Short mmCIF file of C-alpha atoms in Angstrom, two decimals:
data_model
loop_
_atom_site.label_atom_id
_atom_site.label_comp_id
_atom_site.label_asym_id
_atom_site.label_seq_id
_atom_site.Cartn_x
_atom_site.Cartn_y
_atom_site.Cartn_z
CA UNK A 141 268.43 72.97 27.96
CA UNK A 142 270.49 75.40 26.23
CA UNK A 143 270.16 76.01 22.58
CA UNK A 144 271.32 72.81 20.62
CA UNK A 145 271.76 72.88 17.41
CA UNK A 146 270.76 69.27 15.40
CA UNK A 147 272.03 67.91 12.49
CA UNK A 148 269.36 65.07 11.19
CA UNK A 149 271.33 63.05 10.26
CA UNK A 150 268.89 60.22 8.41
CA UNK A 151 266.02 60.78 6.66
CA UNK A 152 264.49 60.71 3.67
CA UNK A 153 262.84 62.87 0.96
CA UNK A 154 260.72 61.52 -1.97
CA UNK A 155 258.15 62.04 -4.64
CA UNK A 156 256.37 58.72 -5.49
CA UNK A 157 253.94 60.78 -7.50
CA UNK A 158 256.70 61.86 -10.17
CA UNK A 159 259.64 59.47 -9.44
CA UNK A 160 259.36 55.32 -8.90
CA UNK A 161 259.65 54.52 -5.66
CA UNK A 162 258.09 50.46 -5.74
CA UNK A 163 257.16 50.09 -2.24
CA UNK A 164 255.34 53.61 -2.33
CA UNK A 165 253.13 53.42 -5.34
CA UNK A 166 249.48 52.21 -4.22
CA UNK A 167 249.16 50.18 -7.25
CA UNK A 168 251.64 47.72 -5.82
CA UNK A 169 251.83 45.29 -3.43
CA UNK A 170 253.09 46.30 -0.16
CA UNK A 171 256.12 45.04 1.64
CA UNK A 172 256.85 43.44 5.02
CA UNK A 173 257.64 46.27 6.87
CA UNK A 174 258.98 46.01 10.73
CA UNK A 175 256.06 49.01 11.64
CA UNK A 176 253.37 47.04 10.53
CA UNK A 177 251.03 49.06 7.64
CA UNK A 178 252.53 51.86 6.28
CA UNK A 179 249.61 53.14 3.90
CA UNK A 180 249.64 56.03 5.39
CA UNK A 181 253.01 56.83 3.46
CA UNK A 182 252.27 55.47 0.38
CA UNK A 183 251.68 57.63 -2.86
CA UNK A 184 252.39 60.87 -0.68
CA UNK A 185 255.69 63.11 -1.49
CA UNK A 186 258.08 64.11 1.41
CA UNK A 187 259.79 67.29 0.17
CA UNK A 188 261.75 69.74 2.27
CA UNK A 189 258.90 72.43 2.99
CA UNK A 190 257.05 68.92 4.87
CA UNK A 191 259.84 67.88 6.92
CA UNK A 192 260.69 71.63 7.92
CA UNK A 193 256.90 72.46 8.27
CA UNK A 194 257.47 69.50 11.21
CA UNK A 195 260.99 70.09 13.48
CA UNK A 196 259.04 72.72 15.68
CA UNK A 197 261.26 74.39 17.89
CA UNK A 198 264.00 72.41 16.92
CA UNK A 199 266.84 74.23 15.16
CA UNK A 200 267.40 71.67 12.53
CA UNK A 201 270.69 73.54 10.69
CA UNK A 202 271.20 70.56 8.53
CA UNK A 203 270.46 67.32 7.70
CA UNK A 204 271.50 63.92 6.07
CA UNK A 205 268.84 61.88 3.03
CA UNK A 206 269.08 58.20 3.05
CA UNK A 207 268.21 56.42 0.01
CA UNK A 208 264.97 55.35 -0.12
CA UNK A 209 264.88 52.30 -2.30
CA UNK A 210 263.97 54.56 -5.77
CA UNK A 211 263.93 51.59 -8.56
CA UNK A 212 266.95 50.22 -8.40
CA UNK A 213 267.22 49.97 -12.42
CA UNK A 214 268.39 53.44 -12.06
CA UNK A 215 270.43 53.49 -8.75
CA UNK A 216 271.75 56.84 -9.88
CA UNK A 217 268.98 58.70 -10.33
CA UNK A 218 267.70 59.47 -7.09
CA UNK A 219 271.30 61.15 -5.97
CA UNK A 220 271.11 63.40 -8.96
CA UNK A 221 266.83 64.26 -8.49
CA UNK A 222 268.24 64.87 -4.75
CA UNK A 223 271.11 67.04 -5.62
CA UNK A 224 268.27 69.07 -7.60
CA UNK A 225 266.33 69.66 -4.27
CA UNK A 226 269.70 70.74 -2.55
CA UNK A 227 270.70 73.47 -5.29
CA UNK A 228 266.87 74.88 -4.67
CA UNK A 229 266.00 74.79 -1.12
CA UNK A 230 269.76 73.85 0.54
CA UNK A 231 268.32 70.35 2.09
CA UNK A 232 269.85 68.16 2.04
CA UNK A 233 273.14 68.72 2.95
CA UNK A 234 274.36 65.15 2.48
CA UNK A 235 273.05 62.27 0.72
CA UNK A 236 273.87 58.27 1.04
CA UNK A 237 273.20 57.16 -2.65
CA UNK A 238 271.61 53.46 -3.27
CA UNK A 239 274.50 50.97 -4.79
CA UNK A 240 274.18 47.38 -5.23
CA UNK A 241 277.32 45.65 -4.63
CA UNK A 242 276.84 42.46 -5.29
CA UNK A 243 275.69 43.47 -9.08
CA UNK A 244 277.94 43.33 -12.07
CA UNK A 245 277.48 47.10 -12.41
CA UNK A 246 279.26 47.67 -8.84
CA UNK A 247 281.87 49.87 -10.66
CA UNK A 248 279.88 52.11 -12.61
CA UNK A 249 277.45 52.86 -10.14
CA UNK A 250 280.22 53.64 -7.12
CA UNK A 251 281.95 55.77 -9.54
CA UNK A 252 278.78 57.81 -10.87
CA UNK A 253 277.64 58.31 -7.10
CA UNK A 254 280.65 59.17 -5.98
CA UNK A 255 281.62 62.01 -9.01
CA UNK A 256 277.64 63.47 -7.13
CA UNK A 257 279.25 65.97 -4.19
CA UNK A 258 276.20 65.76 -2.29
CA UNK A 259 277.06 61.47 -2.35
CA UNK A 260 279.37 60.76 1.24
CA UNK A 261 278.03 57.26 1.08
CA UNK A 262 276.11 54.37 0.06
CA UNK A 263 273.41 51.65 1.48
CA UNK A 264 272.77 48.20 0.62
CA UNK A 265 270.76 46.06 2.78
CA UNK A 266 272.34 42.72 3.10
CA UNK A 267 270.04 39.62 2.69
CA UNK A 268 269.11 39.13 6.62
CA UNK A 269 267.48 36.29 8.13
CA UNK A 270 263.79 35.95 9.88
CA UNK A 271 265.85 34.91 13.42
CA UNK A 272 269.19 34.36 15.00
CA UNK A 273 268.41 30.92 14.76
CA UNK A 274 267.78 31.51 10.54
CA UNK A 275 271.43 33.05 10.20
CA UNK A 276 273.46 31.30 7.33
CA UNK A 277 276.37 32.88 7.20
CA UNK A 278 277.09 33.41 3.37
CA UNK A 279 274.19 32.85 1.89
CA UNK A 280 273.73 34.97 -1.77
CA UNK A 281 273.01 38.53 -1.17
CA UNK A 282 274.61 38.62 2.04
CA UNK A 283 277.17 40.25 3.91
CA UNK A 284 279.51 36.55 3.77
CA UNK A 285 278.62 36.65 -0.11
CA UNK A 286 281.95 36.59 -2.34
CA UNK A 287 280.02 38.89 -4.36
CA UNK A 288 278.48 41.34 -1.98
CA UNK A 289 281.95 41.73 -0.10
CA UNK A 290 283.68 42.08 -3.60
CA UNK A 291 281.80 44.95 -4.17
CA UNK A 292 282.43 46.35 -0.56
CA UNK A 293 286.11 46.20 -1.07
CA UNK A 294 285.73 48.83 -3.97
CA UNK A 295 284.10 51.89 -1.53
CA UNK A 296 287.37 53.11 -0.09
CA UNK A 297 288.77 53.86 -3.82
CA UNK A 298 285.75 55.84 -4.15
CA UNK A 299 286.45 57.87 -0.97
CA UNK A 300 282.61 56.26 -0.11
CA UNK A 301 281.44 55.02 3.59
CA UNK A 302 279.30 52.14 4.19
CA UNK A 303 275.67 52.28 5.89
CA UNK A 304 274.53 49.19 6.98
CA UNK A 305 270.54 48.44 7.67
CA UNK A 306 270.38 44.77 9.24
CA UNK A 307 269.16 43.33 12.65
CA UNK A 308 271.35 42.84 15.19
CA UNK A 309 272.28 39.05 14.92
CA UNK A 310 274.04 39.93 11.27
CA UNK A 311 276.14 41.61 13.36
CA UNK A 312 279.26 39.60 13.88
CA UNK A 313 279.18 39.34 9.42
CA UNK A 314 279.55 42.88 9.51
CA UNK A 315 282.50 42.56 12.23
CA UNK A 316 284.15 40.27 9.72
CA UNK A 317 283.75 42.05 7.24
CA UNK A 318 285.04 45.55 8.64
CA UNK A 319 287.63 43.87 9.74
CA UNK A 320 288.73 42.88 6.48
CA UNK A 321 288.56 46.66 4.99
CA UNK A 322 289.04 48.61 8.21
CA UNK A 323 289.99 51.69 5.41
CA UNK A 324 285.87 51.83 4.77
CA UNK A 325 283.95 53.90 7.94
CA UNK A 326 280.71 51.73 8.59
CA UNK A 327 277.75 53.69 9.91
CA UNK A 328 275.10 51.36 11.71
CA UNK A 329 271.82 52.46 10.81
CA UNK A 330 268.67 52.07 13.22
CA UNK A 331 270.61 51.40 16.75
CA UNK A 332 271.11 47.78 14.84
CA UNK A 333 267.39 47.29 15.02
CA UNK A 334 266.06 45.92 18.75
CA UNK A 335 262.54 45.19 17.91
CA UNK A 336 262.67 42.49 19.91
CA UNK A 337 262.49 43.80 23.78
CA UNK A 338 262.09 40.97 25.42
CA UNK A 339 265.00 40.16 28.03
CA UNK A 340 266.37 37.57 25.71
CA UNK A 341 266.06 39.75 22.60
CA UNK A 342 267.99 42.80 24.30
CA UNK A 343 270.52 40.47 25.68
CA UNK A 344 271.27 39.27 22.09
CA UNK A 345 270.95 42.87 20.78
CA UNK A 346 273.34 44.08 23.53
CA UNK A 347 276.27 41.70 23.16
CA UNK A 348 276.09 41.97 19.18
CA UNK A 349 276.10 46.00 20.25
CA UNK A 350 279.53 45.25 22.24
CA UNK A 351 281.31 43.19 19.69
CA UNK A 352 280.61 45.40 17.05
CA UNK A 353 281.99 48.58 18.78
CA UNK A 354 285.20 46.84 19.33
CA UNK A 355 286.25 48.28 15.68
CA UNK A 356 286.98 51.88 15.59
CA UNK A 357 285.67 52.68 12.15
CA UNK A 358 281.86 51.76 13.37
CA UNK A 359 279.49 54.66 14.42
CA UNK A 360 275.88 53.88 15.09
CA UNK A 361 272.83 56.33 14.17
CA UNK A 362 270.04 56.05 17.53
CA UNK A 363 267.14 56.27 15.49
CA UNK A 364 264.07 53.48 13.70
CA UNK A 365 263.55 53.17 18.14
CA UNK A 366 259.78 52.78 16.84
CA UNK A 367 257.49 49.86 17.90
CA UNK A 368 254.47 48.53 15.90
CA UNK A 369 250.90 49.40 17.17
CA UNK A 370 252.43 51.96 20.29
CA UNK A 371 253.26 55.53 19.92
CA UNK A 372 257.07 56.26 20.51
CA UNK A 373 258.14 56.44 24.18
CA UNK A 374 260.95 57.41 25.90
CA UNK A 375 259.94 55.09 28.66
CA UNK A 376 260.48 52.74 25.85
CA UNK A 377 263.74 54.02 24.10
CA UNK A 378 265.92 55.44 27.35
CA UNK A 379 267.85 52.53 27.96
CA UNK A 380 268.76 51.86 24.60
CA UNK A 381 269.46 55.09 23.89
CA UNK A 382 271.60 55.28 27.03
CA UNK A 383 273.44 51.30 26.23
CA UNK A 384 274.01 52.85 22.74
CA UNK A 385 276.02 55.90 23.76
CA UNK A 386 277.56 53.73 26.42
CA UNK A 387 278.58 50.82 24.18
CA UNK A 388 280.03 52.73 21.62
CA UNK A 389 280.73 56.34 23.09
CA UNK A 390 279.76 59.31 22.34
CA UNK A 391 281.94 60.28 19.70
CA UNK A 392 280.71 57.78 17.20
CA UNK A 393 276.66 57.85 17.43
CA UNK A 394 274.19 60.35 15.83
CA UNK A 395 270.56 61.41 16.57
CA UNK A 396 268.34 61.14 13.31
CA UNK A 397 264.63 60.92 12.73
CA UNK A 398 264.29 58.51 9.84
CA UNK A 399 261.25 61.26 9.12
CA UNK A 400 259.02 60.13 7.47
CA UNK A 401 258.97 56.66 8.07
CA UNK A 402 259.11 56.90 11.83
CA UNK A 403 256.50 59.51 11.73
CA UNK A 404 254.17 56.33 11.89
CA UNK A 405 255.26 56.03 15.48
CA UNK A 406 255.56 59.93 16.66
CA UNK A 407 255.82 63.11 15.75
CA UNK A 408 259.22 64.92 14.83
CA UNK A 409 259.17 67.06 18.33
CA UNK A 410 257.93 63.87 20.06
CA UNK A 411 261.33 61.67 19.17
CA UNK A 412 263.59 64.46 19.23
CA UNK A 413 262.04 65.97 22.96
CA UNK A 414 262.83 62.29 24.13
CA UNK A 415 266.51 62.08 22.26
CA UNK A 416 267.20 65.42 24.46
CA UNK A 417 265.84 64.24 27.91
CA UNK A 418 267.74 60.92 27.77
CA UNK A 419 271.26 62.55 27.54
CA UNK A 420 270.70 65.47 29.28
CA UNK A 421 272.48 65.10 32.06
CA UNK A 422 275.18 64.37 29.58
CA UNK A 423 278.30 67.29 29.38
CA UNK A 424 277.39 69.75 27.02
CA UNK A 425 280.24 69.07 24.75
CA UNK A 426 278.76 64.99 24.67
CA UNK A 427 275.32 66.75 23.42
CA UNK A 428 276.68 68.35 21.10
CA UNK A 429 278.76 65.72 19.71
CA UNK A 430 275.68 63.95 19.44
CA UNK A 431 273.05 65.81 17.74
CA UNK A 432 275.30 67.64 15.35
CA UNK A 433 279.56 67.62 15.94
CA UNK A 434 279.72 63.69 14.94
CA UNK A 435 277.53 64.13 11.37
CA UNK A 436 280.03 66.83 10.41
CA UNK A 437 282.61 64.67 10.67
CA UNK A 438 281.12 61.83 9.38
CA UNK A 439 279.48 63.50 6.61
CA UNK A 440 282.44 66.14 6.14
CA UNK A 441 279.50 68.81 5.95
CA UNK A 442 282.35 71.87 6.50
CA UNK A 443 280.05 73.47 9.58
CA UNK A 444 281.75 75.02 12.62
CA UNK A 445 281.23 72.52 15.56
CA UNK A 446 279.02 73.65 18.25
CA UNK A 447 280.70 71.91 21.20
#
């Protein structure tokens, strides 16, 4: 394969020793958390000399931080602690800030993240149910919440994108709702979460997949492919990763390693060796698109496209 330059474009840095992170600190209870135990993470920073002491022989030129649910009393403070680690080490490149939209601060917050240069965008994860079967569409804290959609209507005036985390049968709310404010760009995080691979689970995951691609101002980031208790695959992964880029093209998705959480499930060269050998028989100009063209449009990074 010829030399492919990647854009990571989700993952996360963080310091639970200095900075309050409540799912990190060993001195609280841990969370439900769709890998199973995550000790291993917990209490232990994730700076930029870790995750480039891990990419191996992949030319990582840039990459993208999620937020990574820093105390949300101070939603504000983990974009400006990150835009301190870009100014010294030039990682990240881009950073999607933590806003809660359903809070009566909405305003505030959208407008401090977005005066942050480093800020393209912001996450919220919806209220989501256990099951399809558990879906109540506009319950509080959810994407059919008065609220929560109020505070999505404000992200355009903000010049701020949207990046949803919610399994796949929450779907169709997030069709409604892009198709009430198709001026906001809604980025799909996780491949829209098929942890269930049973046929019925990837049928369900599939046809949400389809439905949601139908608006133009969705991409989708193929990563969080992890399953509890088994290493990561491609055996696993290579048909979703194939369905993905078919459903929605490849113009609109993104490779990303949701290091270091998905470091529970493989290593950094692992997931990325088995992103490259399930497109490549794509055309070169698809590959690139994929691991690093599409983030630099998306995240308006001001690289020179490799395709």
């Amino acid at each position: 394969m010829r030399d492919l330059p990647t854009i990571d474009a989700h993952h996360h840095f963080w310091d639970p020793v200095r900075n309050d992170y409540p799912w990190l600190d060993p001195a609280r209870p841990m969370i439900p958390f769709r890998y199973g135990d995550y000790g291993a993470m917990r209490g232990r920073p994730f700076l930029p000399e870790d995750y480039d002491a891990l990419t191996g022989h992949h030319r990582v030129v840039a990459s993208v931080t999620m937020e990574g649910e820093w105390n949300p009393a101070d939603p504000t403070g983990e974009s400006r602690w990150m835009a301190g680690l870009a100014a010294r080490t030039g990682r990240p490149a881009a950073h999607v800030a933590q806003a809660w939209l359903d809070r009566t601060d909405v305003e505030a917050v959208l407008a401090a993240q977005a005066a942050l240069p480093l800020v393209k965008g912001v996450r919220h994860k919806p209220r989501a149910a256990p099951s399809p079967a558990q879906v109540e569409r506009g319950a509080p804290g959810s994407m059919g919440d008065p609220r929560w959609r109020a505070g999505y209507a404000r992200l355009a005036a903000h010049g701020l994108h949207f990046e949803l985390q919610t399994p796949w049968w929450h779907l169709d709310e997030a069709l409604d709702l892009v198709a009430a404010h198709p001026e906001t760009p809604l980025v799909l995080n996780h491949t829209g979460l098929p942890s269930d691979r049973s046929e019925e689970g990837l049928a369900g995951w599939r046809a949400a997949m389809r439905r949601l691609a139908t608006a133009p101002q969705v991409w989708v980031k193929i990563s969080g492919l992890g399953l509890p208790g088994r290493p990561w695959r491609l055996e696993d992964n290579r048909a979703i990763i194939r369905e993905t880029i078919e459903i929605f093209g490849a113009g609109r998705c993104l490779f990303a390693s949701n290091f270091p959480v998905d470091g529970l499930c493989g290593s950094f060269e692992t997931i990325f060796d088995g992103f490259r050998a399930a497109v490549e028989d794509l055309p070169w100009a698809e590959q690139c698109a994929l691991f690093h063209d599409n983030a630099i449009r998306l995240y308006r990074l001001g690289l020179p496209a490799a395709g």
